[in-house]
Amino acid sequence: MFLFAPIRWAFKLVYFAVLAAVVYVLVSAYQVVSASHLPTSPTAVTSAQAIVVLGAPAVSTPLGVQPGSDYHARLAQALALYRAHEAPEVVVAGTPAAIGSPAEVPVGTSWLVGSGVARSSITDVVADDAASALSQVASLLPARAKVIVVTDAIDALWTKGAGSKTGLVVQVSPAQGSEKAFYQEFDQLWRQATGVAVGRLIGYVNTPWAAG
C-alpha cells in the first residue's frame, strides 16, 4: 500500500490543480460579464488622445465592399465619439486581408471619411491581432496616452488588460447593440474568460483567440 501512496498523492495534486484552474476561469468569466455592462453614450467617457476602432469583418455587396454589421456598429460608435470631440484622432485597426476576404482597415477608413471624418485625422494600423494592434497604437502615441477603444461589450475586460500592458490608459466605449445576455454568446464569453485568465498569467499577446 505504501508503494501506491505517491501515485495517490499525484492524482490528488492533479485533481486540485484542475479544480483551481476551473475556478479561476469561472471567476474570470464572471469578471468579463461584469465588465461588459458599459454605457454607449459618448459622454460616458472622458476626453482622450485617440479613438481606436478594433476591426471586424467587411463584406462584399452588390454596391461594393462595406463594413459588416458588427464593424458598422463599431465605426458608428467611433464616429459618434469623434463628433462629440472626445478625441482629435481615430485609429482604424484591423488584421491583414485574408484570401477571399476584404481587408478591414481600408473599408473602415473609407466609411469614416465618407461620414465626414477628415482623412488627416485617421491613422491606419494593420496587425495580426488586437493585442498587436494596441501595441502599435502605443508606439505611435506618447507614453501613458489615454485612448478610447471601440469594440464589442464582451471584449471590454480583455481589451483593457491588453491595452494597459502596452502602456496605454484604456477606456472602452462599446458599440451600440453589442451587449447581449451571456447565454446568447457563450462561445465568445468562453474565449474572453480564458483569454483574460491566461493573459494575466503569461501576457495578452499570447491569447490571440480572445482578441476582439
PDB file of C-alpha atoms in Angstrom:
ATOM      1  CA  MET A   1       0.000   0.000   0.000  1.00  0.00           C
ATOM      2  CA  PHE A   2       2.832   2.362   0.830  1.00  0.00           C
ATOM      3  CA  LEU A   3       4.184   1.997  -2.703  1.00  0.00           C
ATOM      4  CA  PHE A   4       0.923   3.387  -4.130  1.00  0.00           C
ATOM      5  CA  ALA A   5       0.816   6.413  -1.800  1.00  0.00           C
ATOM      6  CA  PRO A   6       2.905   8.691  -4.101  1.00  0.00           C
ATOM      7  CA  ILE A   7       0.620   7.828  -7.017  1.00  0.00           C
ATOM      8  CA  ARG A   8      -2.481   8.691  -4.993  1.00  0.00           C
ATOM      9  CA  TRP A   9      -0.919  11.997  -3.962  1.00  0.00           C
ATOM     10  CA  ALA A  10      -0.027  12.743  -7.579  1.00  0.00           C
ATOM     11  CA  PHE A  11      -3.634  12.173  -8.633  1.00  0.00           C
ATOM     12  CA  LYS A  12      -4.838  14.423  -5.812  1.00  0.00           C
ATOM     13  CA  LEU A  13      -2.441  17.178  -6.852  1.00  0.00           C
ATOM     14  CA  VAL A  14      -3.620  16.939 -10.445  1.00  0.00           C
ATOM     15  CA  TYR A  15      -7.247  16.993  -9.298  1.00  0.00           C
ATOM     16  CA  PHE A  16      -6.772  20.116  -7.174  1.00  0.00           C
ATOM     17  CA  ALA A  17      -4.746  21.823  -9.906  1.00  0.00           C
ATOM     18  CA  VAL A  18      -7.533  21.213 -12.441  1.00  0.00           C
ATOM     19  CA  LEU A  19     -10.157  22.331  -9.930  1.00  0.00           C
ATOM     20  CA  ALA A  20      -8.216  25.540  -9.220  1.00  0.00           C
ATOM     21  CA  ALA A  21      -7.880  26.221 -12.948  1.00  0.00           C
ATOM     22  CA  VAL A  22     -11.628  25.735 -13.489  1.00  0.00           C
ATOM     23  CA  VAL A  23     -12.486  28.055 -10.600  1.00  0.00           C
ATOM     24  CA  TYR A  24     -10.013  30.643 -11.919  1.00  0.00           C
ATOM     25  CA  VAL A  25     -11.620  30.608 -15.362  1.00  0.00           C
ATOM     26  CA  LEU A  26     -15.132  30.802 -13.877  1.00  0.00           C
ATOM     27  CA  VAL A  27     -14.132  33.822 -11.789  1.00  0.00           C
ATOM     28  CA  SER A  28     -12.647  35.393 -14.916  1.00  0.00           C
ATOM     29  CA  ALA A  29     -15.908  34.710 -16.787  1.00  0.00           C
ATOM     30  CA  TYR A  30     -17.866  36.490 -14.061  1.00  0.00           C
ATOM     31  CA  GLN A  31     -15.486  39.448 -14.300  1.00  0.00           C
ATOM     32  CA  VAL A  32     -15.822  39.508 -18.104  1.00  0.00           C
ATOM     33  CA  VAL A  33     -19.615  39.682 -17.850  1.00  0.00           C
ATOM     34  CA  SER A  34     -19.481  42.329 -15.119  1.00  0.00           C
ATOM     35  CA  ALA A  35     -17.069  44.472 -17.138  1.00  0.00           C
ATOM     36  CA  SER A  36     -19.277  44.264 -20.229  1.00  0.00           C
ATOM     37  CA  HIS A  37     -22.017  46.399 -18.673  1.00  0.00           C
ATOM     38  CA  LEU A  38     -20.831  49.713 -20.072  1.00  0.00           C
ATOM     39  CA  PRO A  39     -22.779  52.733 -21.339  1.00  0.00           C
ATOM     40  CA  THR A  40     -22.541  53.549 -25.024  1.00  0.00           C
ATOM     41  CA  SER A  41     -23.128  57.282 -24.730  1.00  0.00           C
ATOM     42  CA  PRO A  42     -20.130  59.319 -25.937  1.00  0.00           C
ATOM     43  CA  THR A  43     -20.435  61.420 -22.779  1.00  0.00           C
ATOM     44  CA  ALA A  44     -19.767  58.345 -20.625  1.00  0.00           C
ATOM     45  CA  VAL A  45     -16.032  58.560 -21.374  1.00  0.00           C
ATOM     46  CA  THR A  46     -13.530  61.338 -20.780  1.00  0.00           C
ATOM     47  CA  SER A  47     -11.532  63.065 -23.488  1.00  0.00           C
ATOM     48  CA  ALA A  48      -8.590  61.098 -24.873  1.00  0.00           C
ATOM     49  CA  GLN A  49      -5.784  61.422 -27.367  1.00  0.00           C
ATOM     50  CA  ALA A  50      -7.235  58.894 -29.805  1.00  0.00           C
ATOM     51  CA  ILE A  51     -10.244  56.742 -30.540  1.00  0.00           C
ATOM     52  CA  VAL A  52      -9.194  53.226 -31.528  1.00  0.00           C
ATOM     53  CA  VAL A  53     -11.609  51.103 -33.559  1.00  0.00           C
ATOM     54  CA  LEU A  54     -10.795  47.401 -33.421  1.00  0.00           C
ATOM     55  CA  GLY A  55     -11.520  45.664 -36.698  1.00  0.00           C
ATOM     56  CA  ALA A  56     -14.314  43.291 -37.620  1.00  0.00           C
ATOM     57  CA  PRO A  57     -15.233  41.586 -40.894  1.00  0.00           C
ATOM     58  CA  ALA A  58     -16.099  43.543 -44.007  1.00  0.00           C
ATOM     59  CA  VAL A  59     -18.464  42.080 -46.586  1.00  0.00           C
ATOM     60  CA  SER A  60     -18.847  42.219 -50.348  1.00  0.00           C
ATOM     61  CA  THR A  61     -22.226  43.502 -51.525  1.00  0.00           C
ATOM     62  CA  PRO A  62     -23.681  44.462 -54.935  1.00  0.00           C
ATOM     63  CA  LEU A  63     -22.752  48.042 -54.003  1.00  0.00           C
ATOM     64  CA  GLY A  64     -19.156  47.122 -53.232  1.00  0.00           C
ATOM     65  CA  VAL A  65     -17.208  46.178 -50.122  1.00  0.00           C
ATOM     66  CA  GLN A  66     -18.778  47.533 -46.950  1.00  0.00           C
ATOM     67  CA  PRO A  67     -18.429  47.018 -43.198  1.00  0.00           C
ATOM     68  CA  GLY A  68     -20.313  44.020 -41.830  1.00  0.00           C
ATOM     69  CA  SER A  69     -22.992  44.671 -39.205  1.00  0.00           C
ATOM     70  CA  ASP A  70     -20.578  44.326 -36.271  1.00  0.00           C
ATOM     71  CA  TYR A  71     -17.940  46.506 -37.923  1.00  0.00           C
ATOM     72  CA  HIS A  72     -20.533  49.098 -38.925  1.00  0.00           C
ATOM     73  CA  ALA A  73     -21.696  49.387 -35.309  1.00  0.00           C
ATOM     74  CA  ARG A  74     -18.108  49.918 -34.130  1.00  0.00           C
ATOM     75  CA  LEU A  75     -17.411  52.556 -36.774  1.00  0.00           C
ATOM     76  CA  ALA A  76     -20.664  54.345 -35.978  1.00  0.00           C
ATOM     77  CA  GLN A  77     -19.691  54.432 -32.292  1.00  0.00           C
ATOM     78  CA  ALA A  78     -16.261  55.824 -33.173  1.00  0.00           C
ATOM     79  CA  LEU A  79     -17.922  58.456 -35.359  1.00  0.00           C
ATOM     80  CA  ALA A  80     -20.226  59.482 -32.508  1.00  0.00           C
ATOM     81  CA  LEU A  81     -17.226  59.832 -30.180  1.00  0.00           C
ATOM     82  CA  TYR A  82     -15.337  61.872 -32.773  1.00  0.00           C
ATOM     83  CA  ARG A  83     -18.284  64.184 -33.370  1.00  0.00           C
ATOM     84  CA  ALA A  84     -18.597  64.623 -29.590  1.00  0.00           C
ATOM     85  CA  HIS A  85     -14.960  65.846 -29.639  1.00  0.00           C
ATOM     86  CA  GLU A  86     -13.811  63.107 -27.272  1.00  0.00           C
ATOM     87  CA  ALA A  87     -10.551  62.760 -29.242  1.00  0.00           C
ATOM     88  CA  PRO A  88      -8.976  64.502 -32.242  1.00  0.00           C
ATOM     89  CA  GLU A  89      -7.773  61.324 -33.945  1.00  0.00           C
ATOM     90  CA  VAL A  90      -9.290  57.996 -34.954  1.00  0.00           C
ATOM     91  CA  VAL A  91      -7.101  54.904 -35.292  1.00  0.00           C
ATOM     92  CA  VAL A  92      -8.598  52.213 -37.507  1.00  0.00           C
ATOM     93  CA  ALA A  93      -7.019  48.890 -36.560  1.00  0.00           C
ATOM     94  CA  GLY A  94      -7.516  45.578 -38.292  1.00  0.00           C
ATOM     95  CA  THR A  95      -5.919  42.380 -39.483  1.00  0.00           C
ATOM     96  CA  PRO A  96      -4.280  41.815 -42.887  1.00  0.00           C
ATOM     97  CA  ALA A  97      -6.585  40.811 -45.699  1.00  0.00           C
ATOM     98  CA  ALA A  98      -7.156  37.075 -45.922  1.00  0.00           C
ATOM     99  CA  ILE A  99      -7.510  35.281 -49.243  1.00  0.00           C
ATOM    100  CA  GLY A 100     -11.062  35.737 -50.440  1.00  0.00           C
ATOM    101  CA  SER A 101     -11.967  38.268 -47.734  1.00  0.00           C
ATOM    102  CA  PRO A 102     -11.987  42.075 -47.961  1.00  0.00           C
ATOM    103  CA  ALA A 103      -9.390  43.996 -45.964  1.00  0.00           C
ATOM    104  CA  GLU A 104     -10.851  45.556 -42.813  1.00  0.00           C
ATOM    105  CA  VAL A 105      -8.793  48.727 -42.439  1.00  0.00           C
ATOM    106  CA  PRO A 106      -9.352  50.352 -45.880  1.00  0.00           C
ATOM    107  CA  VAL A 107     -13.073  49.656 -45.597  1.00  0.00           C
ATOM    108  CA  GLY A 108     -13.270  51.224 -42.147  1.00  0.00           C
ATOM    109  CA  THR A 109     -11.220  54.237 -43.157  1.00  0.00           C
ATOM    110  CA  SER A 110     -13.298  54.777 -46.284  1.00  0.00           C
ATOM    111  CA  TRP A 111     -16.509  54.596 -44.252  1.00  0.00           C
ATOM    112  CA  LEU A 112     -15.281  57.192 -41.757  1.00  0.00           C
ATOM    113  CA  VAL A 113     -14.074  59.550 -44.490  1.00  0.00           C
ATOM    114  CA  GLY A 114     -17.419  59.164 -46.235  1.00  0.00           C
ATOM    115  CA  SER A 115     -19.109  60.048 -42.942  1.00  0.00           C
ATOM    116  CA  GLY A 116     -17.223  63.322 -42.634  1.00  0.00           C
ATOM    117  CA  VAL A 117     -14.033  62.479 -40.736  1.00  0.00           C
ATOM    118  CA  ALA A 118     -11.011  64.183 -42.270  1.00  0.00           C
ATOM    119  CA  ARG A 119      -8.536  61.692 -43.731  1.00  0.00           C
ATOM    120  CA  SER A 120      -5.754  63.548 -41.923  1.00  0.00           C
ATOM    121  CA  SER A 121      -7.446  62.683 -38.616  1.00  0.00           C
ATOM    122  CA  ILE A 122      -7.351  58.934 -39.316  1.00  0.00           C
ATOM    123  CA  THR A 123      -4.413  56.605 -38.748  1.00  0.00           C
ATOM    124  CA  ASP A 124      -4.398  53.067 -40.160  1.00  0.00           C
ATOM    125  CA  VAL A 125      -2.909  50.200 -38.179  1.00  0.00           C
ATOM    126  CA  VAL A 126      -2.643  46.691 -39.635  1.00  0.00           C
ATOM    127  CA  ALA A 127      -1.653  43.940 -37.197  1.00  0.00           C
ATOM    128  CA  ASP A 128      -2.064  40.206 -36.807  1.00  0.00           C
ATOM    129  CA  ASP A 129      -4.432  40.564 -33.848  1.00  0.00           C
ATOM    130  CA  ALA A 130      -5.917  43.125 -31.467  1.00  0.00           C
ATOM    131  CA  ALA A 131      -3.121  42.824 -28.891  1.00  0.00           C
ATOM    132  CA  SER A 132      -0.514  43.586 -31.548  1.00  0.00           C
ATOM    133  CA  ALA A 133      -2.641  46.456 -32.847  1.00  0.00           C
ATOM    134  CA  LEU A 134      -2.834  48.024 -29.388  1.00  0.00           C
ATOM    135  CA  SER A 135       0.935  47.669 -29.070  1.00  0.00           C
ATOM    136  CA  GLN A 136       1.360  49.533 -32.370  1.00  0.00           C
ATOM    137  CA  VAL A 137      -1.017  52.243 -31.198  1.00  0.00           C
ATOM    138  CA  ALA A 138       1.033  52.655 -28.019  1.00  0.00           C
ATOM    139  CA  SER A 139       4.181  53.116 -30.112  1.00  0.00           C
ATOM    140  CA  LEU A 140       2.502  55.908 -32.100  1.00  0.00           C
ATOM    141  CA  LEU A 141       1.354  57.886 -29.065  1.00  0.00           C
ATOM    142  CA  PRO A 142       3.133  59.423 -26.061  1.00  0.00           C
ATOM    143  CA  ALA A 143       3.752  57.266 -23.005  1.00  0.00           C
ATOM    144  CA  ARG A 144       0.646  56.557 -20.924  1.00  0.00           C
ATOM    145  CA  ALA A 145      -1.574  58.003 -23.634  1.00  0.00           C
ATOM    146  CA  LYS A 146      -5.284  57.837 -22.918  1.00  0.00           C
ATOM    147  CA  VAL A 147      -7.344  56.133 -25.619  1.00  0.00           C
ATOM    148  CA  ILE A 148     -10.977  55.191 -26.119  1.00  0.00           C
ATOM    149  CA  VAL A 149     -11.202  51.722 -27.647  1.00  0.00           C
ATOM    150  CA  VAL A 150     -14.343  50.773 -29.547  1.00  0.00           C
ATOM    151  CA  THR A 151     -15.113  47.073 -29.625  1.00  0.00           C
ATOM    152  CA  ASP A 152     -17.917  44.745 -28.515  1.00  0.00           C
ATOM    153  CA  ALA A 153     -19.058  44.933 -24.896  1.00  0.00           C
ATOM    154  CA  ILE A 154     -17.985  41.367 -24.094  1.00  0.00           C
ATOM    155  CA  ASP A 155     -14.400  42.258 -25.093  1.00  0.00           C
ATOM    156  CA  ALA A 156     -14.062  45.111 -22.581  1.00  0.00           C
ATOM    157  CA  LEU A 157     -12.073  43.400 -19.820  1.00  0.00           C
ATOM    158  CA  TRP A 158      -9.616  41.703 -22.185  1.00  0.00           C
ATOM    159  CA  THR A 159      -9.177  44.946 -24.135  1.00  0.00           C
ATOM    160  CA  LYS A 160      -8.426  46.956 -21.001  1.00  0.00           C
ATOM    161  CA  GLY A 161      -5.918  44.364 -19.854  1.00  0.00           C
ATOM    162  CA  ALA A 162      -4.195  44.074 -23.221  1.00  0.00           C
ATOM    163  CA  GLY A 163      -4.055  47.837 -23.660  1.00  0.00           C
ATOM    164  CA  SER A 164      -2.711  48.514 -20.181  1.00  0.00           C
ATOM    165  CA  LYS A 165       0.142  46.069 -20.761  1.00  0.00           C
ATOM    166  CA  THR A 166       1.271  48.192 -23.715  1.00  0.00           C
ATOM    167  CA  GLY A 167       1.316  51.338 -21.577  1.00  0.00           C
ATOM    168  CA  LEU A 168      -1.981  52.774 -22.774  1.00  0.00           C
ATOM    169  CA  VAL A 169      -4.663  54.124 -20.465  1.00  0.00           C
ATOM    170  CA  VAL A 170      -7.744  52.429 -21.892  1.00  0.00           C
ATOM    171  CA  GLN A 171     -11.393  53.335 -21.755  1.00  0.00           C
ATOM    172  CA  VAL A 172     -13.809  51.075 -23.628  1.00  0.00           C
ATOM    173  CA  SER A 173     -16.832  52.506 -25.415  1.00  0.00           C
ATOM    174  CA  PRO A 174     -18.788  49.501 -26.700  1.00  0.00           C
ATOM    175  CA  ALA A 175     -20.621  49.528 -29.993  1.00  0.00           C
ATOM    176  CA  GLN A 176     -24.361  50.076 -29.837  1.00  0.00           C
ATOM    177  CA  GLY A 177     -26.221  46.781 -29.563  1.00  0.00           C
ATOM    178  CA  SER A 178     -23.111  44.716 -28.838  1.00  0.00           C
ATOM    179  CA  GLU A 179     -24.067  43.879 -25.250  1.00  0.00           C
ATOM    180  CA  LYS A 180     -26.017  40.628 -25.120  1.00  0.00           C
ATOM    181  CA  ALA A 181     -27.033  38.159 -22.444  1.00  0.00           C
ATOM    182  CA  PHE A 182     -24.088  35.866 -21.714  1.00  0.00           C
ATOM    183  CA  TYR A 183     -26.012  32.766 -22.788  1.00  0.00           C
ATOM    184  CA  GLN A 184     -26.508  34.309 -26.235  1.00  0.00           C
ATOM    185  CA  GLU A 185     -22.757  34.488 -26.860  1.00  0.00           C
ATOM    186  CA  PHE A 186     -21.416  31.670 -24.728  1.00  0.00           C
ATOM    187  CA  ASP A 187     -18.625  30.836 -27.183  1.00  0.00           C
ATOM    188  CA  GLN A 188     -17.321  34.398 -27.104  1.00  0.00           C
ATOM    189  CA  LEU A 189     -17.642  34.501 -23.307  1.00  0.00           C
ATOM    190  CA  TRP A 190     -15.536  31.345 -23.078  1.00  0.00           C
ATOM    191  CA  ARG A 191     -12.871  32.826 -25.361  1.00  0.00           C
ATOM    192  CA  GLN A 192     -12.816  36.044 -23.381  1.00  0.00           C
ATOM    193  CA  ALA A 193     -12.718  34.310 -19.988  1.00  0.00           C
ATOM    194  CA  THR A 194      -9.845  32.039 -20.965  1.00  0.00           C
ATOM    195  CA  GLY A 195      -8.108  34.953 -22.700  1.00  0.00           C
ATOM    196  CA  VAL A 196      -8.266  37.103 -19.572  1.00  0.00           C
ATOM    197  CA  ALA A 197      -7.235  34.199 -17.338  1.00  0.00           C
ATOM    198  CA  VAL A 198      -4.239  33.256 -19.486  1.00  0.00           C
ATOM    199  CA  GLY A 199      -3.356  36.847 -20.368  1.00  0.00           C
ATOM    200  CA  ARG A 200      -2.971  37.811 -16.734  1.00  0.00           C
ATOM    201  CA  LEU A 201      -0.503  34.975 -16.254  1.00  0.00           C
ATOM    202  CA  ILE A 202       1.645  34.976 -19.389  1.00  0.00           C
ATOM    203  CA  GLY A 203       0.664  38.086 -21.334  1.00  0.00           C
ATOM    204  CA  TYR A 204      -2.248  39.066 -23.564  1.00  0.00           C
ATOM    205  CA  VAL A 205      -0.157  38.746 -26.720  1.00  0.00           C
ATOM    206  CA  ASN A 206      -0.336  35.001 -26.089  1.00  0.00           C
ATOM    207  CA  THR A 207      -4.141  34.957 -26.283  1.00  0.00           C
ATOM    208  CA  PRO A 208      -4.935  35.636 -29.955  1.00  0.00           C
ATOM    209  CA  TRP A 209      -8.161  33.610 -29.743  1.00  0.00           C
ATOM    210  CA  ALA A 210      -9.655  36.233 -27.402  1.00  0.00           C
ATOM    211  CA  ALA A 211      -8.755  39.323 -29.436  1.00  0.00           C
ATOM    212  CA  GLY A 212     -11.950  41.197 -30.235  1.00  0.00           C
TER     213      GLY A 212
END
